[in-house]
CSV table of C-alpha atoms in Angstrom, one decimal:
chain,number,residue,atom,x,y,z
R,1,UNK,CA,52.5,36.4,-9.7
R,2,UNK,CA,56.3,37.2,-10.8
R,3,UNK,CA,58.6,39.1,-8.7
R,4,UNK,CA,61.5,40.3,-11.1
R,5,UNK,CA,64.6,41.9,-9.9
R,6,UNK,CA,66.0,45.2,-11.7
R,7,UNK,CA,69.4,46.3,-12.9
R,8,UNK,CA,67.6,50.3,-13.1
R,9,UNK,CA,69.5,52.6,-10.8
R,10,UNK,CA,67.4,51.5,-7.7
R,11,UNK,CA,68.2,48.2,-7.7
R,12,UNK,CA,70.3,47.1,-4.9
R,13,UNK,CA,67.7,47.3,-2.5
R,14,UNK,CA,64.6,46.7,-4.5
R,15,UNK,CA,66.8,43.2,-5.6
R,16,UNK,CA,67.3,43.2,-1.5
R,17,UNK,CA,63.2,42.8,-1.1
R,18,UNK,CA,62.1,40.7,-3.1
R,19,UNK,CA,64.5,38.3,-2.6
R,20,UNK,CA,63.2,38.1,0.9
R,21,UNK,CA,59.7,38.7,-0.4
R,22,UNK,CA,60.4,35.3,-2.4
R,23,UNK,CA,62.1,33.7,0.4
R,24,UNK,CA,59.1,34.1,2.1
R,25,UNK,CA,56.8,32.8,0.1
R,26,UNK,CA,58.2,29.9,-1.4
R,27,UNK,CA,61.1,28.9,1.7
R,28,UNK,CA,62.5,27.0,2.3
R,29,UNK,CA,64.0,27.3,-1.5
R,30,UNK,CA,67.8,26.9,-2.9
R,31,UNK,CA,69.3,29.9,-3.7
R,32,UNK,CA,69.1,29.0,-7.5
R,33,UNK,CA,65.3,28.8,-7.1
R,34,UNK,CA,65.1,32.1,-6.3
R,35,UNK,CA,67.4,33.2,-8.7
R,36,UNK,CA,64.7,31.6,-11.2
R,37,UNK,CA,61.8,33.4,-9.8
R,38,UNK,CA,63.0,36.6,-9.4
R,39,UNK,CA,65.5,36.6,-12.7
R,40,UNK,CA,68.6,37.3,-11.6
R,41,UNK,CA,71.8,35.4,-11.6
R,42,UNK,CA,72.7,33.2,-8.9
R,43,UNK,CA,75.7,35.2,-8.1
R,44,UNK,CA,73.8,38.2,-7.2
R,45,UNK,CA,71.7,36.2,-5.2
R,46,UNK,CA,73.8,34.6,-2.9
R,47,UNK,CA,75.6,38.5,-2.1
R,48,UNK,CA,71.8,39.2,-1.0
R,49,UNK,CA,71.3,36.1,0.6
R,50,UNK,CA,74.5,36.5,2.8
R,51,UNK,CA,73.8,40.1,3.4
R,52,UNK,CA,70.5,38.8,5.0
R,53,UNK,CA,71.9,35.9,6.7
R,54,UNK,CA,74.2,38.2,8.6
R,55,UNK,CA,71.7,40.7,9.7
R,56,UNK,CA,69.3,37.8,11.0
R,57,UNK,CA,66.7,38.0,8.8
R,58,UNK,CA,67.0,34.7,6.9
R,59,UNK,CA,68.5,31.2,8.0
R,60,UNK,CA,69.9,28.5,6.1
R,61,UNK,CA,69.0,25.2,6.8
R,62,UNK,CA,71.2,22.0,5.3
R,63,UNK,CA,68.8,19.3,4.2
R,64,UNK,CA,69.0,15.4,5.0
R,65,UNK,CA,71.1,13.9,3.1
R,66,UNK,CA,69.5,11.4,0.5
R,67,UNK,CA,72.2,9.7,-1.2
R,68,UNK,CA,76.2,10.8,-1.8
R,69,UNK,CA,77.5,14.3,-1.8
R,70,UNK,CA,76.5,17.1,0.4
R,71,UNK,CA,72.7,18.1,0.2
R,72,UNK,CA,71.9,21.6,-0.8
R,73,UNK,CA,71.1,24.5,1.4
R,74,UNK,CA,67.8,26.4,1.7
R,75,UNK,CA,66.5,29.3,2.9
R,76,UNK,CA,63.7,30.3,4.9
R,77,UNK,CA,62.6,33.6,7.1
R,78,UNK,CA,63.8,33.6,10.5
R,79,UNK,CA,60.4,34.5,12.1
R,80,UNK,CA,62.4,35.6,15.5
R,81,UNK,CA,64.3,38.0,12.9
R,82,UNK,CA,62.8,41.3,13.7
R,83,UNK,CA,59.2,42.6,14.3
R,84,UNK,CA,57.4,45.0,13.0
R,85,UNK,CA,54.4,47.1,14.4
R,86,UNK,CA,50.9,47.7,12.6
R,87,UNK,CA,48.8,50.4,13.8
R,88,UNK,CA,44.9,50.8,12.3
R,89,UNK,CA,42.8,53.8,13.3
R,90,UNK,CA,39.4,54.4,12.6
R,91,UNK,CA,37.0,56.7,14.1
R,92,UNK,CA,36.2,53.7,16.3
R,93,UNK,CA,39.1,53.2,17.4
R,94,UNK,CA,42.6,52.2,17.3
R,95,UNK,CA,44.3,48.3,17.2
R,96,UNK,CA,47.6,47.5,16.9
R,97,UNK,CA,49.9,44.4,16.3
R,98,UNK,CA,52.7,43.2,16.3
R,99,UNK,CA,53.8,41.0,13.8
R,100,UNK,CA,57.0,38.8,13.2
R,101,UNK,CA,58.5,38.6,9.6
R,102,UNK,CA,56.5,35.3,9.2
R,103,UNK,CA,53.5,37.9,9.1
R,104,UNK,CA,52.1,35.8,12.2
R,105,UNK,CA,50.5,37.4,14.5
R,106,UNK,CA,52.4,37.9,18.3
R,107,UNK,CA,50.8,39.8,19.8
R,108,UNK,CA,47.7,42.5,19.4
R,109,UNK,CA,45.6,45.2,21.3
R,110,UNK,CA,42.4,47.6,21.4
R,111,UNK,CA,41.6,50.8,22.8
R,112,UNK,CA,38.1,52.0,22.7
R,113,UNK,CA,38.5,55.9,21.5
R,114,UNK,CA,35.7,57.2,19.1
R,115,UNK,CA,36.9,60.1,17.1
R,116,UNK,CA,40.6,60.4,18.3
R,117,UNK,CA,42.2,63.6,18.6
R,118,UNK,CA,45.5,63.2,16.9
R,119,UNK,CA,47.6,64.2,20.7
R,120,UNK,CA,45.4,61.9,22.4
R,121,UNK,CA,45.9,59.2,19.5
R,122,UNK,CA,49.4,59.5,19.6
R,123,UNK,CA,49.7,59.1,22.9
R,124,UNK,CA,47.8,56.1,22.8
R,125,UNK,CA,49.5,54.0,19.9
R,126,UNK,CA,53.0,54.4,22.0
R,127,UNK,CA,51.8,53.6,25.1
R,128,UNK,CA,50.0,49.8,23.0
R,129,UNK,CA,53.4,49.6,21.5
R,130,UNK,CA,55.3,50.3,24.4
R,131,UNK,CA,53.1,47.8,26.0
R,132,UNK,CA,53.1,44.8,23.5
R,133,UNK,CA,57.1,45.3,23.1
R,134,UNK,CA,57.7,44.7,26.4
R,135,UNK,CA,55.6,41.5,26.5
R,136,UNK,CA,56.6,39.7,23.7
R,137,UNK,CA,59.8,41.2,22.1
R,138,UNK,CA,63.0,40.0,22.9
R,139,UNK,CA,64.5,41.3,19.5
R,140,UNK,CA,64.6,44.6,17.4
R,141,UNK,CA,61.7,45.8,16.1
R,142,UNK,CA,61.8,47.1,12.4
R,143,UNK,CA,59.5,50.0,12.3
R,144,UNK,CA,56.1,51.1,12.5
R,145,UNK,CA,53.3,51.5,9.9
R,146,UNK,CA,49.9,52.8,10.4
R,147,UNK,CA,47.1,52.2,8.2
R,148,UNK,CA,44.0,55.1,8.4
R,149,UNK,CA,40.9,56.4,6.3
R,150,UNK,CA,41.2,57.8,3.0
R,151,UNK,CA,41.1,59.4,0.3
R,152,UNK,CA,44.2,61.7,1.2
R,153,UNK,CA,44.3,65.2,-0.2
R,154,UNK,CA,41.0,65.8,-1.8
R,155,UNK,CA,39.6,68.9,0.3
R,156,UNK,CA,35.6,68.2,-0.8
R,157,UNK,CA,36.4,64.1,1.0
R,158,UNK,CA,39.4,63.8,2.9
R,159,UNK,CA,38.9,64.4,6.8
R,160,UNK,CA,35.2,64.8,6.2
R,161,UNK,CA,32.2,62.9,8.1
R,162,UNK,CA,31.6,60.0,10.0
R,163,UNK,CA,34.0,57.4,7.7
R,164,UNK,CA,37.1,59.4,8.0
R,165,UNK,CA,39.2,60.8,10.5
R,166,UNK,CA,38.0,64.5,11.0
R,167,UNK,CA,39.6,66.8,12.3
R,168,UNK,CA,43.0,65.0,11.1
R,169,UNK,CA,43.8,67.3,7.9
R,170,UNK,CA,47.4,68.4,8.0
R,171,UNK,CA,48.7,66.2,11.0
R,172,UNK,CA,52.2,65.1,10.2
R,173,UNK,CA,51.4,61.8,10.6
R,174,UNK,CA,55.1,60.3,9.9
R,175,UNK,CA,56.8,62.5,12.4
R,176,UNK,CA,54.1,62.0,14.7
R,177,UNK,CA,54.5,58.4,14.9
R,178,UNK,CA,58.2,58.4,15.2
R,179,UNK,CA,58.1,61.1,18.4
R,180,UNK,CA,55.5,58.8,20.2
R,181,UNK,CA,57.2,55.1,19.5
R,182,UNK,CA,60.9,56.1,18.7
R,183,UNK,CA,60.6,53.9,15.6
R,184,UNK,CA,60.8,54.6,11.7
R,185,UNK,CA,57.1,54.9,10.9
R,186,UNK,CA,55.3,54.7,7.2
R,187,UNK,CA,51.4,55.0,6.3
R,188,UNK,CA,48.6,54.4,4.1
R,189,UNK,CA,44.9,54.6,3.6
R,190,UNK,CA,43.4,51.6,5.2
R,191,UNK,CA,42.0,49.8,2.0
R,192,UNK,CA,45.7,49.2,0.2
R,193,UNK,CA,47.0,48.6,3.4
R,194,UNK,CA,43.9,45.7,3.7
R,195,UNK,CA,44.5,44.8,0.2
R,196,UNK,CA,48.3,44.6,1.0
R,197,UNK,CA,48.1,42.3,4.0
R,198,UNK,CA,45.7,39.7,1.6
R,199,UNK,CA,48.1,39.9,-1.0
R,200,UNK,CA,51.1,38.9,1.1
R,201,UNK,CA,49.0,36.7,3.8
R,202,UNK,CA,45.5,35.7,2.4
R,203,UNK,CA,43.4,34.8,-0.8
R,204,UNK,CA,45.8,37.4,-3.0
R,205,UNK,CA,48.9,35.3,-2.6
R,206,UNK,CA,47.2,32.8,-5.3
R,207,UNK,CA,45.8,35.9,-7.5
R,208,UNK,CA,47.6,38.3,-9.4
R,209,UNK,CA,44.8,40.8,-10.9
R,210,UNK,CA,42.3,40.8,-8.4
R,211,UNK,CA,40.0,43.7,-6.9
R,212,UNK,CA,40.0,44.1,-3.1
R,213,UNK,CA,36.6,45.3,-1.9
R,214,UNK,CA,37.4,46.6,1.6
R,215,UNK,CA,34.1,46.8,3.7
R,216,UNK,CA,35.2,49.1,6.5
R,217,UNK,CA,32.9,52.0,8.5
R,218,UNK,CA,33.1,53.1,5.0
R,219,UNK,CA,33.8,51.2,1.4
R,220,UNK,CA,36.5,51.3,-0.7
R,221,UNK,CA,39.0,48.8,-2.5
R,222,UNK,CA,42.1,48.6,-4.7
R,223,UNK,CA,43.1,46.9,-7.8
R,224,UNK,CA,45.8,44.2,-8.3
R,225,UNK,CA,48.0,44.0,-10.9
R,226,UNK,CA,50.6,42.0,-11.0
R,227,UNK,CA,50.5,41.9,-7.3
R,228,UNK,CA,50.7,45.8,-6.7
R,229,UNK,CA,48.1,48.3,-5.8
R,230,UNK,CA,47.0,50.5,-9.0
R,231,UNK,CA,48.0,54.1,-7.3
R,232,UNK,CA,46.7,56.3,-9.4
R,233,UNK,CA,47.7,60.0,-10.2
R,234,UNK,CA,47.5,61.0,-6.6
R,235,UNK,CA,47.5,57.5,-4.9
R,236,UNK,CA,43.5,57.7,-4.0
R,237,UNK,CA,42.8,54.9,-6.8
R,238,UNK,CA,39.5,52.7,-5.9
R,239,UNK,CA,37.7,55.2,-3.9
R,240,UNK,CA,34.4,52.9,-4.8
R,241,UNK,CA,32.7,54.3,-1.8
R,242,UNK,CA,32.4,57.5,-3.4
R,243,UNK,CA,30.9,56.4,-6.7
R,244,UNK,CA,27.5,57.9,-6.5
R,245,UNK,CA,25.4,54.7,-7.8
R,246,UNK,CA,21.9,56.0,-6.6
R,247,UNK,CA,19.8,59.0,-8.5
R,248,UNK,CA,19.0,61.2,-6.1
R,249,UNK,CA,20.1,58.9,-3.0
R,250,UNK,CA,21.4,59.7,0.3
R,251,UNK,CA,23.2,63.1,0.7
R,252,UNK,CA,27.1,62.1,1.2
R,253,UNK,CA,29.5,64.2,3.2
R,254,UNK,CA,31.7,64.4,0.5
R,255,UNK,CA,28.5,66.6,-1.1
R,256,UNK,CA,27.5,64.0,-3.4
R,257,UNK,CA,23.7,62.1,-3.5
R,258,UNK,CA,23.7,58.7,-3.5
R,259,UNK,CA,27.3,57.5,-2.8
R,260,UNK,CA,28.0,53.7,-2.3
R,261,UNK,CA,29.5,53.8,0.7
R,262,UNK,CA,25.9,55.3,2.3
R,263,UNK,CA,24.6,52.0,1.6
R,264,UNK,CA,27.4,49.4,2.1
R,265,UNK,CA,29.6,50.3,4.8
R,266,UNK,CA,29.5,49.6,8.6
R,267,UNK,CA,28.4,53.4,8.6
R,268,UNK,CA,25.8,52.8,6.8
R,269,UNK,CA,24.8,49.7,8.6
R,270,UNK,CA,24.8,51.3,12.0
R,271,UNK,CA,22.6,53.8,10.6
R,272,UNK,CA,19.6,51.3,9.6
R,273,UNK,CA,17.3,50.5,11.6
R,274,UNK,CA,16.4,47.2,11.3
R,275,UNK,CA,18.2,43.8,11.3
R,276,UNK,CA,21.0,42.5,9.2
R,277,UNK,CA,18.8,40.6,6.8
R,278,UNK,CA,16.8,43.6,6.5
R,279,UNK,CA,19.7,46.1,5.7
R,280,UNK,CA,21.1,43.2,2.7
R,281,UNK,CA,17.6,42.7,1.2
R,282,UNK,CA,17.3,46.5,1.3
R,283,UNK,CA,21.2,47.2,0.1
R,284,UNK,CA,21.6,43.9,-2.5
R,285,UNK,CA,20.4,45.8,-5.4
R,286,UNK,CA,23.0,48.4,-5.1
R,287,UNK,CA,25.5,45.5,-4.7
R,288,UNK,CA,25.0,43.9,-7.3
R,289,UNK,CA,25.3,47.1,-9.4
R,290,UNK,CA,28.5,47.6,-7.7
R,291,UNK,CA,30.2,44.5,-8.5
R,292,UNK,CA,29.4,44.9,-12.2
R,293,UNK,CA,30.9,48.4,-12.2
R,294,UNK,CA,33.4,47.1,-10.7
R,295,UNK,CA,34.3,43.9,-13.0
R,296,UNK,CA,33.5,46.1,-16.0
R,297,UNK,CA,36.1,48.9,-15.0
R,298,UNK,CA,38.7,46.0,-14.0
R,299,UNK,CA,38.0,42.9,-15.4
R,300,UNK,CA,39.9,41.4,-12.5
R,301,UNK,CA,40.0,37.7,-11.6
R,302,UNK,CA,37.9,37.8,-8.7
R,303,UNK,CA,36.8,40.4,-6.5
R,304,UNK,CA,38.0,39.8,-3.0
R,305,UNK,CA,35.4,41.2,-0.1
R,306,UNK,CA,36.8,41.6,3.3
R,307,UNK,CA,37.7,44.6,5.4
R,308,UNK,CA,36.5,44.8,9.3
R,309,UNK,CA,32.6,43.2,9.1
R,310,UNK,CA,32.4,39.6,10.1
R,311,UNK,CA,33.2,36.8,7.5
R,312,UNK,CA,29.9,35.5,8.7
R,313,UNK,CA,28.5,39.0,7.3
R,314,UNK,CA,30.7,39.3,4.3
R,315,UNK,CA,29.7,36.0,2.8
R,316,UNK,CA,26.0,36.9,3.5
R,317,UNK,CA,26.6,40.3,1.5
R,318,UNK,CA,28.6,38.2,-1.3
R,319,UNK,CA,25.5,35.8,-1.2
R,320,UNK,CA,22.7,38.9,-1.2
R,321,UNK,CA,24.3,39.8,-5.1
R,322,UNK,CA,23.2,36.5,-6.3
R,323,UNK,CA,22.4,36.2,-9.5
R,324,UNK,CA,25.1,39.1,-10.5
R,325,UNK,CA,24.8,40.6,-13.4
R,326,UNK,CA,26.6,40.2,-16.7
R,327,UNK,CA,29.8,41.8,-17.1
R,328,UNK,CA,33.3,41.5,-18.4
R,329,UNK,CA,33.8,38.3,-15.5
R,330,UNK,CA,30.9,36.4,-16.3
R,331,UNK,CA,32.8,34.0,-18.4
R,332,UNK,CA,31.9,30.4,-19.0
R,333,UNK,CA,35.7,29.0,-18.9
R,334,UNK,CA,36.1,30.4,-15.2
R,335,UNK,CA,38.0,28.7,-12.4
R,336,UNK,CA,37.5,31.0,-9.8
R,337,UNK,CA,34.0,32.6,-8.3
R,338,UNK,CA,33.4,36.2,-8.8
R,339,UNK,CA,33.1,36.9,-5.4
R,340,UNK,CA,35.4,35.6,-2.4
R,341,UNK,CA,35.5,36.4,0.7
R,342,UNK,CA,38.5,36.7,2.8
R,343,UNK,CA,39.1,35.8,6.1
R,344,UNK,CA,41.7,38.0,7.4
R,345,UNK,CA,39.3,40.4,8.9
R,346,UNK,CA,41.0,43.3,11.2
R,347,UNK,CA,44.5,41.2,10.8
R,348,UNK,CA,44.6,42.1,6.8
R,349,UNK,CA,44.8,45.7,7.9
R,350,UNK,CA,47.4,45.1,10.3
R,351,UNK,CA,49.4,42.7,8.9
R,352,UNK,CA,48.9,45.1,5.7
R,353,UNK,CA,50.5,47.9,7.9
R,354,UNK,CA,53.3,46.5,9.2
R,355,UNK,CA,54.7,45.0,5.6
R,356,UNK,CA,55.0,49.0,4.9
R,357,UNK,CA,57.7,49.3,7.6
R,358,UNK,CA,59.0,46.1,6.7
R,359,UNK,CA,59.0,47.4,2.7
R,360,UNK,CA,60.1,50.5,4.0
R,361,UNK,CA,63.2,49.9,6.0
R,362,UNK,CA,64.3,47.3,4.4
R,363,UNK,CA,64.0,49.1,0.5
R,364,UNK,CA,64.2,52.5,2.1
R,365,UNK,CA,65.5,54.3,-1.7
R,366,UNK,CA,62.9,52.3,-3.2
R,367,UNK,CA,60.2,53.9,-1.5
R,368,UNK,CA,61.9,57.2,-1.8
R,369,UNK,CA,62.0,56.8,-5.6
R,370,UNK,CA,57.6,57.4,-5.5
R,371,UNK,CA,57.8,59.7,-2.7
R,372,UNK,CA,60.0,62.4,-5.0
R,373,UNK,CA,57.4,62.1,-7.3
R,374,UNK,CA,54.6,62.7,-5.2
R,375,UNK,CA,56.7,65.9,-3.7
R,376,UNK,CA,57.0,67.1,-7.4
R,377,UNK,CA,53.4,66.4,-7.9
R,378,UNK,CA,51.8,67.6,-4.7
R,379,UNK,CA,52.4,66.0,-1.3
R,380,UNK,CA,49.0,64.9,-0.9
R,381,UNK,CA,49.4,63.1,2.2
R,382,UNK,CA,50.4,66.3,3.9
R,383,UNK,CA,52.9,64.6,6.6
R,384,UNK,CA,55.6,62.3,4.6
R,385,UNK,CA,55.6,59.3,2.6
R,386,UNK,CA,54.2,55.6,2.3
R,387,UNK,CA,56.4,52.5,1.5
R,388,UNK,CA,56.0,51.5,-1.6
């Protein structure tokens, strides 16, 4: 997938992100390297590249020499550059990370908290991060970004039964977050976050139109293009869970019958009474439906299946939809299955969150060039904006 760089209005600091973005994934790379992947001159690379330097983000490294002359210099992420934290609640529970600009991994925790209250919440998530910065962080930390249950600013589904957050409707999340950990804070629903944190750290960095099935307590995904979540009118694109795919089915909070995410969900599987096998020989049908609705709607490369169920799990699920059903993907000159599953697990979420702040301080006018135009359109996330 191409990152280009911009000369629109914006552009400084959009140019300013995906040079590290492309640093990132392809370092360490010459500075005319970049230039080529991102298409913009070397000149107005290297003024990026020593704005980065300075501020620590980035390091040069002088290769080995090989023969006469000097050997050129690349670029890679300084790891130890700055941190960023990324906060998942569900109404299980809240983790948090924290995670370095490598997208490793430094440090994470769990509290146990069914059905948060959003005081009691808060004053959890900055006594974790209070906790795991004083463990493991000897440098600055970026900024927060918390990842939590959608769809946002629907009345009839947002904030209502046991797969969202109730009793959350009109919480300013943003300021919130900022009053209980003192750090720039950014959020989104918990499937682009997931889909996000694959993109940048799993199966999506080799995929540019891809679905992201994300198997949470409930179900819902995102779409891919060109290696950026399809928003939609009011940023709740690829609420799959709320498809209603069964005449007549289950009764959904959201006041529907028959709602995927009844069926395929950690909510739902909690709810059934028997084993696992039981619950996919009972649920495949519905699966296999929903893949082809899916890869109809999309035609995406693959469909990527992860979210917080076990890999062990996931693959079973993938494996329960066998033989799919034709569609738009079931192509004879493919090179890639139809189904993968990702490994990321919980980390995808996290590591999904904490790119936001990341985005978000680093691009802040960026991200303020979609949140105007969600304030002209409605602010539907009732508490301030996401990175974009």
């Amino acid at each position: 997938m191409a990152l280009r760089g911009t000369n629109q209005e914006f552009g400084r600091p959009y140019n300013r992100r995906i040079v590290l973005e492309s640093i990132r994934r392809f370092g360490p790379v010459a500075r005319g390297d970049i230039a080529r992947h991102v298409g913009l001159t070397v000149q107005t690379v290297s003024t990026i590249v020593r704005e980065l330097e300075e501020q620590g983000y980035i390091l040069s490294v002088r290769e080995e020499p090989k023969g006469r002359g000097l050997p050129p210099t690349t670029l890679r992420i300084n790891p130890e550059g700055g941190f960023a934290v990324g906060i998942h609640l569900t109404p299980l529970g809240i983790d948090a990370a924290l995670i370095n600009l490598s997208g490793d991994v430094v440090d994470s925790t769990h509290r146990e908290a069914a059905n948060p209250a959003p005081d009691d919440a808060f004053e959890a998530i900055g006594a974790m991060v209070a906790e795991m910065t004083a463990r493991r962080v000897s440098g600055r930390v970026i900024g927060i970004g918390m990842a939590l249950p959608g769809p946002f600013g629907v009345e009839p589904m947002s904030f209502v039964g046991s797969t969202t957050m109730a009793g959350w409707q009109e919480v300013p999340l943003r300021e919130r977050l900022t009053a209980a950990t003192g750090l720039p804070a950014f959020f989104e629903n918990d499937m682009a976050a997931a889909a996000m944190g694959e993109r940048l750290y799993g199966l999506g960095a080799k995929h540019s139109e891809y679905y992201y099935l994300y198997f949470g307590v409930g179900l819902g995904g995102a779409m891919l293009h060109e290696g950026s979540v399809l928003r939609g009118a009011w940023g709740n694109a690829g609420e799959i869970g709320h498809v209603p795919i069964v005449p007549g089915g289950e009764l959904c909070p959201c006041g529907n019958r028959g709602c995927l995410e009844r069926y395929i969900s950690l909510d739902a599987r909690s709810r059934w009474a028997g084993d696992d096998t039981s619950w996919l020989a009972e649920v495949a049908p519905v699966f296999r439906n929903a893949i082809a609705i899916i890869e109809n709607l999309f035609d995406p490369e693959t469909i990527v299946l992860g979210g917080l169920a076990s890999p062990a799990l996931l693959e079973r699920l993938a494996s329960s939809a066998e033989p799919l059903l034709n569609s738009v993907s079931a192509r004879k000159d493919r090179t890639t299955s139809r189904i993968l599953v990702a490994q990321g697990g919980q980390h995808a979420v996290l590591r999904g969150a904490a790119a936001l702040a990341v985005s978000g301080v680093l691009s802040p006018r960026f991200g303020q060039i979609f949140t105007a135009k969600r304030q002209r359109d409605g602010d539907f996330l009732r508490g301030g904006d996401v990175a974009a």
